[in-house]
Amino acid sequence: TQLLEQSPQFLSIQEGENLTVYCNSSSVFSSLQWYRQEPGEGPVLLVTVVTGGEVKKLKRLTFQFGDARKDSSLHITAAQPGDTGLYLCAGSNTNAGKSTFGDGTTLTVKP
Amino acid sequence: NAGVMQNPRHLVRRRGQEARLRCSPMKGHSHVYWYRQLPEEGLKFMVYLQKENIIDESGMPKERFSAEFPKEGPSILRIQQVVRGDSAAYFCASSLRTAFLNTEAFFGQGTRLTVV
């Protein structure tokens, strides 16, 4: 059984601070996705990474896929209250529809 | 271009009743996936369907749960004789007809099932 562990589970920071969220596994994944989920809503895809060592940037968000494709990180620069939400990583080996999800990191950014 | 549509958004059932959750995939998508999410947890894969076929049901409980994706109409996740432990958010996702490695899947807003 493939497992993804996310850390930290909860993170509360002040507006303007930087943060990093981690997603680790002992298994190799062909691709890894990061989602953001707000209360009462479904997950919204932020990025997909597929190549070991890949780095993708989305405005203030930087995503990295580990060289061995077992882990990933999400770094947010100058966090804003609008970044508040549940961040989920998910790995897949068949297609991205069947994915193994981590339990998420709940981020709260205080103004 | 409507996204993945799920209904109802909220469903309350008494123990022993049946729950039917519906999912209409994005236009052009013929691959549907169902996930369950317990409070403060990630999503757990349940079943993967294509039109009229169940491709992978490795995450489905052996009893009381079933899913279908008919030729016409939405995909249905059916839970018979619900128990309180079935209370959760159920999400549907869909992907393009030619699903292959790294195809992106898009999620609906979910159905929150509460069993009382």
PDB file of C-alpha atoms in Angstrom:
ATOM      1  CA  THR A   1       0.000   0.000   0.000  1.00  0.00           C
ATOM      2  CA  GLN A   2       1.397   3.364  -1.009  1.00  0.00           C
ATOM      3  CA  LEU A   3       1.202   6.073   1.626  1.00  0.00           C
ATOM      4  CA  LEU A   4       1.812   9.791   1.502  1.00  0.00           C
ATOM      5  CA  GLU A   5       2.633  11.639   4.690  1.00  0.00           C
ATOM      6  CA  GLN A   6       2.173  15.362   4.872  1.00  0.00           C
ATOM      7  CA  SER A   7       3.740  17.666   7.411  1.00  0.00           C
ATOM      8  CA  PRO A   8       2.958  19.683   9.293  1.00  0.00           C
ATOM      9  CA  GLN A   9      -0.657  18.711   9.832  1.00  0.00           C
ATOM     10  CA  PHE A  10      -1.581  22.214  10.979  1.00  0.00           C
ATOM     11  CA  LEU A  11       0.189  25.496  10.344  1.00  0.00           C
ATOM     12  CA  SER A  12      -0.815  28.940  11.565  1.00  0.00           C
ATOM     13  CA  ILE A  13       1.250  31.924  10.487  1.00  0.00           C
ATOM     14  CA  GLN A  14       1.051  35.682  10.115  1.00  0.00           C
ATOM     15  CA  GLU A  15       0.474  37.410   6.814  1.00  0.00           C
ATOM     16  CA  GLY A  16       3.740  38.032   5.014  1.00  0.00           C
ATOM     17  CA  GLU A  17       5.584  35.018   6.393  1.00  0.00           C
ATOM     18  CA  ASN A  18       7.010  32.225   4.273  1.00  0.00           C
ATOM     19  CA  LEU A  19       6.185  28.555   4.757  1.00  0.00           C
ATOM     20  CA  THR A  20       6.958  25.119   3.403  1.00  0.00           C
ATOM     21  CA  VAL A  21       4.716  22.068   3.400  1.00  0.00           C
ATOM     22  CA  TYR A  22       6.134  18.598   2.862  1.00  0.00           C
ATOM     23  CA  CYS A  23       4.788  15.456   1.266  1.00  0.00           C
ATOM     24  CA  ASN A  24       6.808  12.284   1.757  1.00  0.00           C
ATOM     25  CA  SER A  25       6.515   8.665   0.744  1.00  0.00           C
ATOM     26  CA  SER A  26       8.595   5.514   0.698  1.00  0.00           C
ATOM     27  CA  SER A  27       7.090   4.720  -2.705  1.00  0.00           C
ATOM     28  CA  VAL A  28       7.874   6.116  -6.121  1.00  0.00           C
ATOM     29  CA  PHE A  29       5.100   7.923  -7.969  1.00  0.00           C
ATOM     30  CA  SER A  30       4.932   8.640 -11.674  1.00  0.00           C
ATOM     31  CA  SER A  31       3.277  11.961 -10.999  1.00  0.00           C
ATOM     32  CA  LEU A  32       2.285  14.022  -8.019  1.00  0.00           C
ATOM     33  CA  GLN A  33      -0.412  16.631  -7.703  1.00  0.00           C
ATOM     34  CA  TRP A  34      -0.998  19.424  -5.220  1.00  0.00           C
ATOM     35  CA  TYR A  35      -4.549  20.518  -4.480  1.00  0.00           C
ATOM     36  CA  ARG A  36      -6.081  23.246  -2.361  1.00  0.00           C
ATOM     37  CA  GLN A  37      -9.420  22.615  -0.721  1.00  0.00           C
ATOM     38  CA  GLU A  38     -11.622  25.152   1.015  1.00  0.00           C
ATOM     39  CA  PRO A  39     -14.281  24.186   3.562  1.00  0.00           C
ATOM     40  CA  GLY A  40     -17.353  22.736   1.914  1.00  0.00           C
ATOM     41  CA  GLU A  41     -15.722  22.561  -1.494  1.00  0.00           C
ATOM     42  CA  GLY A  42     -13.908  20.003  -3.602  1.00  0.00           C
ATOM     43  CA  PRO A  43     -10.140  19.943  -4.130  1.00  0.00           C
ATOM     44  CA  VAL A  44      -8.868  22.308  -6.800  1.00  0.00           C
ATOM     45  CA  LEU A  45      -5.776  21.261  -8.703  1.00  0.00           C
ATOM     46  CA  LEU A  46      -2.813  23.610  -8.294  1.00  0.00           C
ATOM     47  CA  VAL A  47      -0.065  21.752 -10.124  1.00  0.00           C
ATOM     48  CA  THR A  48       1.104  18.401 -11.449  1.00  0.00           C
ATOM     49  CA  VAL A  49       4.780  17.440 -11.340  1.00  0.00           C
ATOM     50  CA  VAL A  50       6.073  14.444 -13.253  1.00  0.00           C
ATOM     51  CA  THR A  51       9.860  14.665 -13.564  1.00  0.00           C
ATOM     52  CA  GLY A  52      12.282  13.987 -10.716  1.00  0.00           C
ATOM     53  CA  GLY A  53      13.834  17.268  -9.589  1.00  0.00           C
ATOM     54  CA  GLU A  54      11.164  19.302 -11.336  1.00  0.00           C
ATOM     55  CA  VAL A  55      10.363  22.752  -9.974  1.00  0.00           C
ATOM     56  CA  LYS A  56       7.208  24.616 -10.912  1.00  0.00           C
ATOM     57  CA  LYS A  57       6.219  28.105  -9.885  1.00  0.00           C
ATOM     58  CA  LEU A  58       2.720  29.477  -9.657  1.00  0.00           C
ATOM     59  CA  LYS A  59       2.925  33.135  -8.578  1.00  0.00           C
ATOM     60  CA  ARG A  60       4.005  32.962  -4.913  1.00  0.00           C
ATOM     61  CA  LEU A  61       3.840  29.158  -4.800  1.00  0.00           C
ATOM     62  CA  THR A  62       6.843  26.975  -5.642  1.00  0.00           C
ATOM     63  CA  PHE A  63       6.437  23.220  -6.046  1.00  0.00           C
ATOM     64  CA  GLN A  64       9.288  20.757  -6.133  1.00  0.00           C
ATOM     65  CA  PHE A  65       9.333  17.055  -6.943  1.00  0.00           C
ATOM     66  CA  GLY A  66      12.151  15.085  -5.362  1.00  0.00           C
ATOM     67  CA  ASP A  67      14.840  13.560  -7.552  1.00  0.00           C
ATOM     68  CA  ALA A  68      13.677  10.056  -6.646  1.00  0.00           C
ATOM     69  CA  ARG A  69       9.992  10.996  -7.178  1.00  0.00           C
ATOM     70  CA  LYS A  70       9.123   9.958  -3.645  1.00  0.00           C
ATOM     71  CA  ASP A  71       8.613  13.349  -2.077  1.00  0.00           C
ATOM     72  CA  SER A  72       7.527  16.861  -2.833  1.00  0.00           C
ATOM     73  CA  SER A  73       7.344  20.253  -1.222  1.00  0.00           C
ATOM     74  CA  LEU A  74       5.207  23.336  -1.539  1.00  0.00           C
ATOM     75  CA  HIS A  75       6.724  26.671  -0.589  1.00  0.00           C
ATOM     76  CA  ILE A  76       4.620  29.801  -0.242  1.00  0.00           C
ATOM     77  CA  THR A  77       6.289  33.188  -0.175  1.00  0.00           C
ATOM     78  CA  ALA A  78       4.721  36.136   1.627  1.00  0.00           C
ATOM     79  CA  ALA A  79       1.580  34.254   2.604  1.00  0.00           C
ATOM     80  CA  GLN A  80      -1.742  36.055   2.433  1.00  0.00           C
ATOM     81  CA  PRO A  81      -5.049  35.355   4.221  1.00  0.00           C
ATOM     82  CA  GLY A  82      -6.427  34.160   0.895  1.00  0.00           C
ATOM     83  CA  ASP A  83      -3.943  31.281   1.007  1.00  0.00           C
ATOM     84  CA  THR A  84      -5.822  29.800   3.956  1.00  0.00           C
ATOM     85  CA  GLY A  85      -7.078  26.315   3.225  1.00  0.00           C
ATOM     86  CA  LEU A  86      -6.314  22.608   3.223  1.00  0.00           C
ATOM     87  CA  TYR A  87      -3.376  21.669   1.006  1.00  0.00           C
ATOM     88  CA  LEU A  88      -3.393  18.101  -0.244  1.00  0.00           C
ATOM     89  CA  CYS A  89      -0.761  16.188  -2.135  1.00  0.00           C
ATOM     90  CA  ALA A  90      -1.695  13.155  -4.200  1.00  0.00           C
ATOM     91  CA  GLY A  91       0.430  10.635  -6.054  1.00  0.00           C
ATOM     92  CA  SER A  92      -0.518   8.394  -8.932  1.00  0.00           C
ATOM     93  CA  ASN A  93       1.004   5.657 -11.025  1.00  0.00           C
ATOM     94  CA  THR A  94      -1.776   4.831 -13.432  1.00  0.00           C
ATOM     95  CA  ASN A  95      -3.697   7.958 -14.190  1.00  0.00           C
ATOM     96  CA  ALA A  96      -4.295  11.006 -12.048  1.00  0.00           C
ATOM     97  CA  GLY A  97      -7.874   9.975 -11.468  1.00  0.00           C
ATOM     98  CA  LYS A  98      -6.817   7.148  -9.194  1.00  0.00           C
ATOM     99  CA  SER A  99      -4.555   8.773  -6.680  1.00  0.00           C
ATOM    100  CA  THR A 100      -3.243   8.214  -3.186  1.00  0.00           C
ATOM    101  CA  PHE A 101      -3.852  11.316  -1.103  1.00  0.00           C
ATOM    102  CA  GLY A 102      -2.035  12.587   1.934  1.00  0.00           C
ATOM    103  CA  ASP A 103      -4.094  13.703   4.925  1.00  0.00           C
ATOM    104  CA  GLY A 104      -3.367  17.334   4.150  1.00  0.00           C
ATOM    105  CA  THR A 105      -1.917  20.412   5.797  1.00  0.00           C
ATOM    106  CA  THR A 106      -4.405  22.908   7.182  1.00  0.00           C
ATOM    107  CA  LEU A 107      -2.947  26.366   6.680  1.00  0.00           C
ATOM    108  CA  THR A 108      -4.261  29.452   8.442  1.00  0.00           C
ATOM    109  CA  VAL A 109      -2.826  32.826   7.514  1.00  0.00           C
ATOM    110  CA  LYS A 110      -3.743  35.560   9.989  1.00  0.00           C
ATOM    111  CA  PRO A 111      -4.002  39.145   8.806  1.00  0.00           C
TER     112      PRO A 111
ATOM    113  CA  ASN B   1     -18.109  24.905 -19.721  1.00  0.00           C
ATOM    114  CA  ALA B   2     -19.586  23.377 -16.615  1.00  0.00           C
ATOM    115  CA  GLY B   3     -17.328  21.513 -14.256  1.00  0.00           C
ATOM    116  CA  VAL B   4     -18.041  18.240 -12.490  1.00  0.00           C
ATOM    117  CA  MET B   5     -21.534  18.467 -11.029  1.00  0.00           C
ATOM    118  CA  GLN B   6     -22.552  16.544  -7.944  1.00  0.00           C
ATOM    119  CA  ASN B   7     -25.929  16.422  -6.303  1.00  0.00           C
ATOM    120  CA  PRO B   8     -27.237  16.708  -3.807  1.00  0.00           C
ATOM    121  CA  ARG B   9     -24.697  18.894  -2.014  1.00  0.00           C
ATOM    122  CA  HIS B  10     -26.031  17.747   1.335  1.00  0.00           C
ATOM    123  CA  LEU B  11     -27.908  14.556   2.143  1.00  0.00           C
ATOM    124  CA  VAL B  12     -29.311  13.431   5.473  1.00  0.00           C
ATOM    125  CA  ARG B  13     -30.380   9.839   5.917  1.00  0.00           C
ATOM    126  CA  ARG B  14     -31.559   7.814   8.869  1.00  0.00           C
ATOM    127  CA  ARG B  15     -29.764   4.607   9.730  1.00  0.00           C
ATOM    128  CA  GLY B  16     -30.958   1.804   7.484  1.00  0.00           C
ATOM    129  CA  GLN B  17     -32.040   4.022   4.604  1.00  0.00           C
ATOM    130  CA  GLU B  18     -30.460   4.172   1.161  1.00  0.00           C
ATOM    131  CA  ALA B  19     -28.319   7.028  -0.105  1.00  0.00           C
ATOM    132  CA  ARG B  20     -27.905   7.833  -3.805  1.00  0.00           C
ATOM    133  CA  LEU B  21     -25.220  10.259  -4.845  1.00  0.00           C
ATOM    134  CA  ARG B  22     -25.040  11.554  -8.409  1.00  0.00           C
ATOM    135  CA  CYS B  23     -22.141  12.819 -10.463  1.00  0.00           C
ATOM    136  CA  SER B  24     -22.179  14.342 -13.930  1.00  0.00           C
ATOM    137  CA  PRO B  25     -18.642  14.521 -15.329  1.00  0.00           C
ATOM    138  CA  MET B  26     -17.218  17.415 -17.295  1.00  0.00           C
ATOM    139  CA  LYS B  27     -18.254  17.543 -20.933  1.00  0.00           C
ATOM    140  CA  GLY B  28     -16.194  15.116 -22.974  1.00  0.00           C
ATOM    141  CA  HIS B  29     -14.994  13.168 -19.941  1.00  0.00           C
ATOM    142  CA  SER B  30     -15.875   9.493 -19.794  1.00  0.00           C
ATOM    143  CA  HIS B  31     -13.740   8.471 -16.821  1.00  0.00           C
ATOM    144  CA  VAL B  32     -15.244   8.927 -13.377  1.00  0.00           C
ATOM    145  CA  TYR B  33     -13.703   8.372  -9.953  1.00  0.00           C
ATOM    146  CA  TRP B  34     -15.335   8.376  -6.532  1.00  0.00           C
ATOM    147  CA  TYR B  35     -13.528   9.313  -3.336  1.00  0.00           C
ATOM    148  CA  ARG B  36     -14.563   9.529   0.306  1.00  0.00           C
ATOM    149  CA  GLN B  37     -13.224  12.078   2.768  1.00  0.00           C
ATOM    150  CA  LEU B  38     -13.617  11.876   6.524  1.00  0.00           C
ATOM    151  CA  PRO B  39     -13.241  15.064   8.611  1.00  0.00           C
ATOM    152  CA  GLU B  40      -9.689  16.411   8.674  1.00  0.00           C
ATOM    153  CA  GLU B  41      -8.430  13.596   6.488  1.00  0.00           C
ATOM    154  CA  GLY B  42      -7.384  13.226   2.883  1.00  0.00           C
ATOM    155  CA  LEU B  43      -9.439  11.622   0.176  1.00  0.00           C
ATOM    156  CA  LYS B  44      -9.603   7.848  -0.088  1.00  0.00           C
ATOM    157  CA  PHE B  45     -10.108   6.282  -3.513  1.00  0.00           C
ATOM    158  CA  MET B  46     -13.216   4.140  -3.841  1.00  0.00           C
ATOM    159  CA  VAL B  47     -13.948   3.249  -7.455  1.00  0.00           C
ATOM    160  CA  TYR B  48     -13.027   4.084 -11.048  1.00  0.00           C
ATOM    161  CA  LEU B  49     -15.599   3.741 -13.804  1.00  0.00           C
ATOM    162  CA  GLN B  50     -15.885   4.267 -17.511  1.00  0.00           C
ATOM    163  CA  LYS B  51     -19.145   4.262 -19.385  1.00  0.00           C
ATOM    164  CA  GLU B  52     -20.976   1.035 -18.481  1.00  0.00           C
ATOM    165  CA  ASN B  53     -17.853  -0.483 -16.938  1.00  0.00           C
ATOM    166  CA  ILE B  54     -16.309  -0.687 -13.499  1.00  0.00           C
ATOM    167  CA  ILE B  55     -12.567  -0.546 -14.070  1.00  0.00           C
ATOM    168  CA  ASP B  56     -11.208  -0.554 -10.515  1.00  0.00           C
ATOM    169  CA  GLU B  57     -13.273  -0.967  -7.355  1.00  0.00           C
ATOM    170  CA  SER B  58     -10.405  -1.792  -5.032  1.00  0.00           C
ATOM    171  CA  GLY B  59     -11.400   0.946  -2.593  1.00  0.00           C
ATOM    172  CA  MET B  60     -15.068   0.068  -2.319  1.00  0.00           C
ATOM    173  CA  PRO B  61     -16.369  -1.587   0.852  1.00  0.00           C
ATOM    174  CA  LYS B  62     -17.426  -5.141   0.060  1.00  0.00           C
ATOM    175  CA  GLU B  63     -20.962  -4.705   1.264  1.00  0.00           C
ATOM    176  CA  ARG B  64     -23.697  -2.102   0.885  1.00  0.00           C
ATOM    177  CA  PHE B  65     -21.773   0.078  -1.585  1.00  0.00           C
ATOM    178  CA  SER B  66     -22.175   0.001  -5.344  1.00  0.00           C
ATOM    179  CA  ALA B  67     -21.460   2.323  -8.243  1.00  0.00           C
ATOM    180  CA  GLU B  68     -22.526   2.599 -11.832  1.00  0.00           C
ATOM    181  CA  PHE B  69     -21.915   4.850 -14.810  1.00  0.00           C
ATOM    182  CA  PRO B  70     -24.595   4.113 -17.387  1.00  0.00           C
ATOM    183  CA  LYS B  71     -24.408   4.885 -21.084  1.00  0.00           C
ATOM    184  CA  GLU B  72     -26.760   7.779 -20.522  1.00  0.00           C
ATOM    185  CA  GLY B  73     -27.009   9.892 -17.413  1.00  0.00           C
ATOM    186  CA  PRO B  74     -24.848  10.546 -14.400  1.00  0.00           C
ATOM    187  CA  SER B  75     -22.700   8.185 -12.407  1.00  0.00           C
ATOM    188  CA  ILE B  76     -24.404   6.950  -9.245  1.00  0.00           C
ATOM    189  CA  LEU B  77     -22.826   5.926  -5.966  1.00  0.00           C
ATOM    190  CA  ARG B  78     -25.340   3.943  -3.965  1.00  0.00           C
ATOM    191  CA  ILE B  79     -25.084   3.121  -0.292  1.00  0.00           C
ATOM    192  CA  GLN B  80     -27.645   0.714   1.077  1.00  0.00           C
ATOM    193  CA  GLN B  81     -28.662   0.454   4.734  1.00  0.00           C
ATOM    194  CA  VAL B  82     -26.521   3.394   5.768  1.00  0.00           C
ATOM    195  CA  VAL B  83     -24.793   3.450   9.144  1.00  0.00           C
ATOM    196  CA  ARG B  84     -23.350   6.403  11.058  1.00  0.00           C
ATOM    197  CA  GLY B  85     -19.847   5.482   9.939  1.00  0.00           C
ATOM    198  CA  ASP B  86     -20.880   6.260   6.355  1.00  0.00           C
ATOM    199  CA  SER B  87     -21.150   9.945   7.261  1.00  0.00           C
ATOM    200  CA  ALA B  88     -18.520  11.688   5.151  1.00  0.00           C
ATOM    201  CA  ALA B  89     -17.988  13.889   2.135  1.00  0.00           C
ATOM    202  CA  TYR B  90     -18.103  11.955  -1.116  1.00  0.00           C
ATOM    203  CA  PHE B  91     -16.293  13.461  -4.076  1.00  0.00           C
ATOM    204  CA  CYS B  92     -16.484  12.615  -7.725  1.00  0.00           C
ATOM    205  CA  ALA B  93     -13.744  13.426 -10.229  1.00  0.00           C
ATOM    206  CA  SER B  94     -13.608  13.036 -13.991  1.00  0.00           C
ATOM    207  CA  SER B  95     -10.902  12.935 -16.635  1.00  0.00           C
ATOM    208  CA  LEU B  96     -10.666  12.956 -20.400  1.00  0.00           C
ATOM    209  CA  ARG B  97     -11.860  10.073 -22.504  1.00  0.00           C
ATOM    210  CA  THR B  98      -8.325   9.097 -23.427  1.00  0.00           C
ATOM    211  CA  ALA B  99      -7.124   8.847 -19.864  1.00  0.00           C
ATOM    212  CA  PHE B 100      -3.455   8.030 -19.711  1.00  0.00           C
ATOM    213  CA  LEU B 101      -0.638   8.519 -17.275  1.00  0.00           C
ATOM    214  CA  ASN B 102      -0.596  12.024 -15.872  1.00  0.00           C
ATOM    215  CA  THR B 103      -4.044  12.930 -17.148  1.00  0.00           C
ATOM    216  CA  GLU B 104      -5.495  15.532 -14.848  1.00  0.00           C
ATOM    217  CA  ALA B 105      -8.687  14.818 -12.984  1.00  0.00           C
ATOM    218  CA  PHE B 106     -11.139  17.511 -11.923  1.00  0.00           C
ATOM    219  CA  PHE B 107     -13.221  17.273  -8.777  1.00  0.00           C
ATOM    220  CA  GLY B 108     -16.795  18.198  -8.055  1.00  0.00           C
ATOM    221  CA  GLN B 109     -17.917  20.058  -4.950  1.00  0.00           C
ATOM    222  CA  GLY B 110     -18.895  16.882  -3.181  1.00  0.00           C
ATOM    223  CA  THR B 111     -21.920  15.482  -1.403  1.00  0.00           C
ATOM    224  CA  ARG B 112     -21.928  15.690   2.380  1.00  0.00           C
ATOM    225  CA  LEU B 113     -23.741  12.672   3.727  1.00  0.00           C
ATOM    226  CA  THR B 114     -24.934  12.738   7.300  1.00  0.00           C
ATOM    227  CA  VAL B 115     -26.451   9.624   8.814  1.00  0.00           C
ATOM    228  CA  VAL B 116     -28.607  10.238  11.880  1.00  0.00           C
TER     229      VAL B 116
END
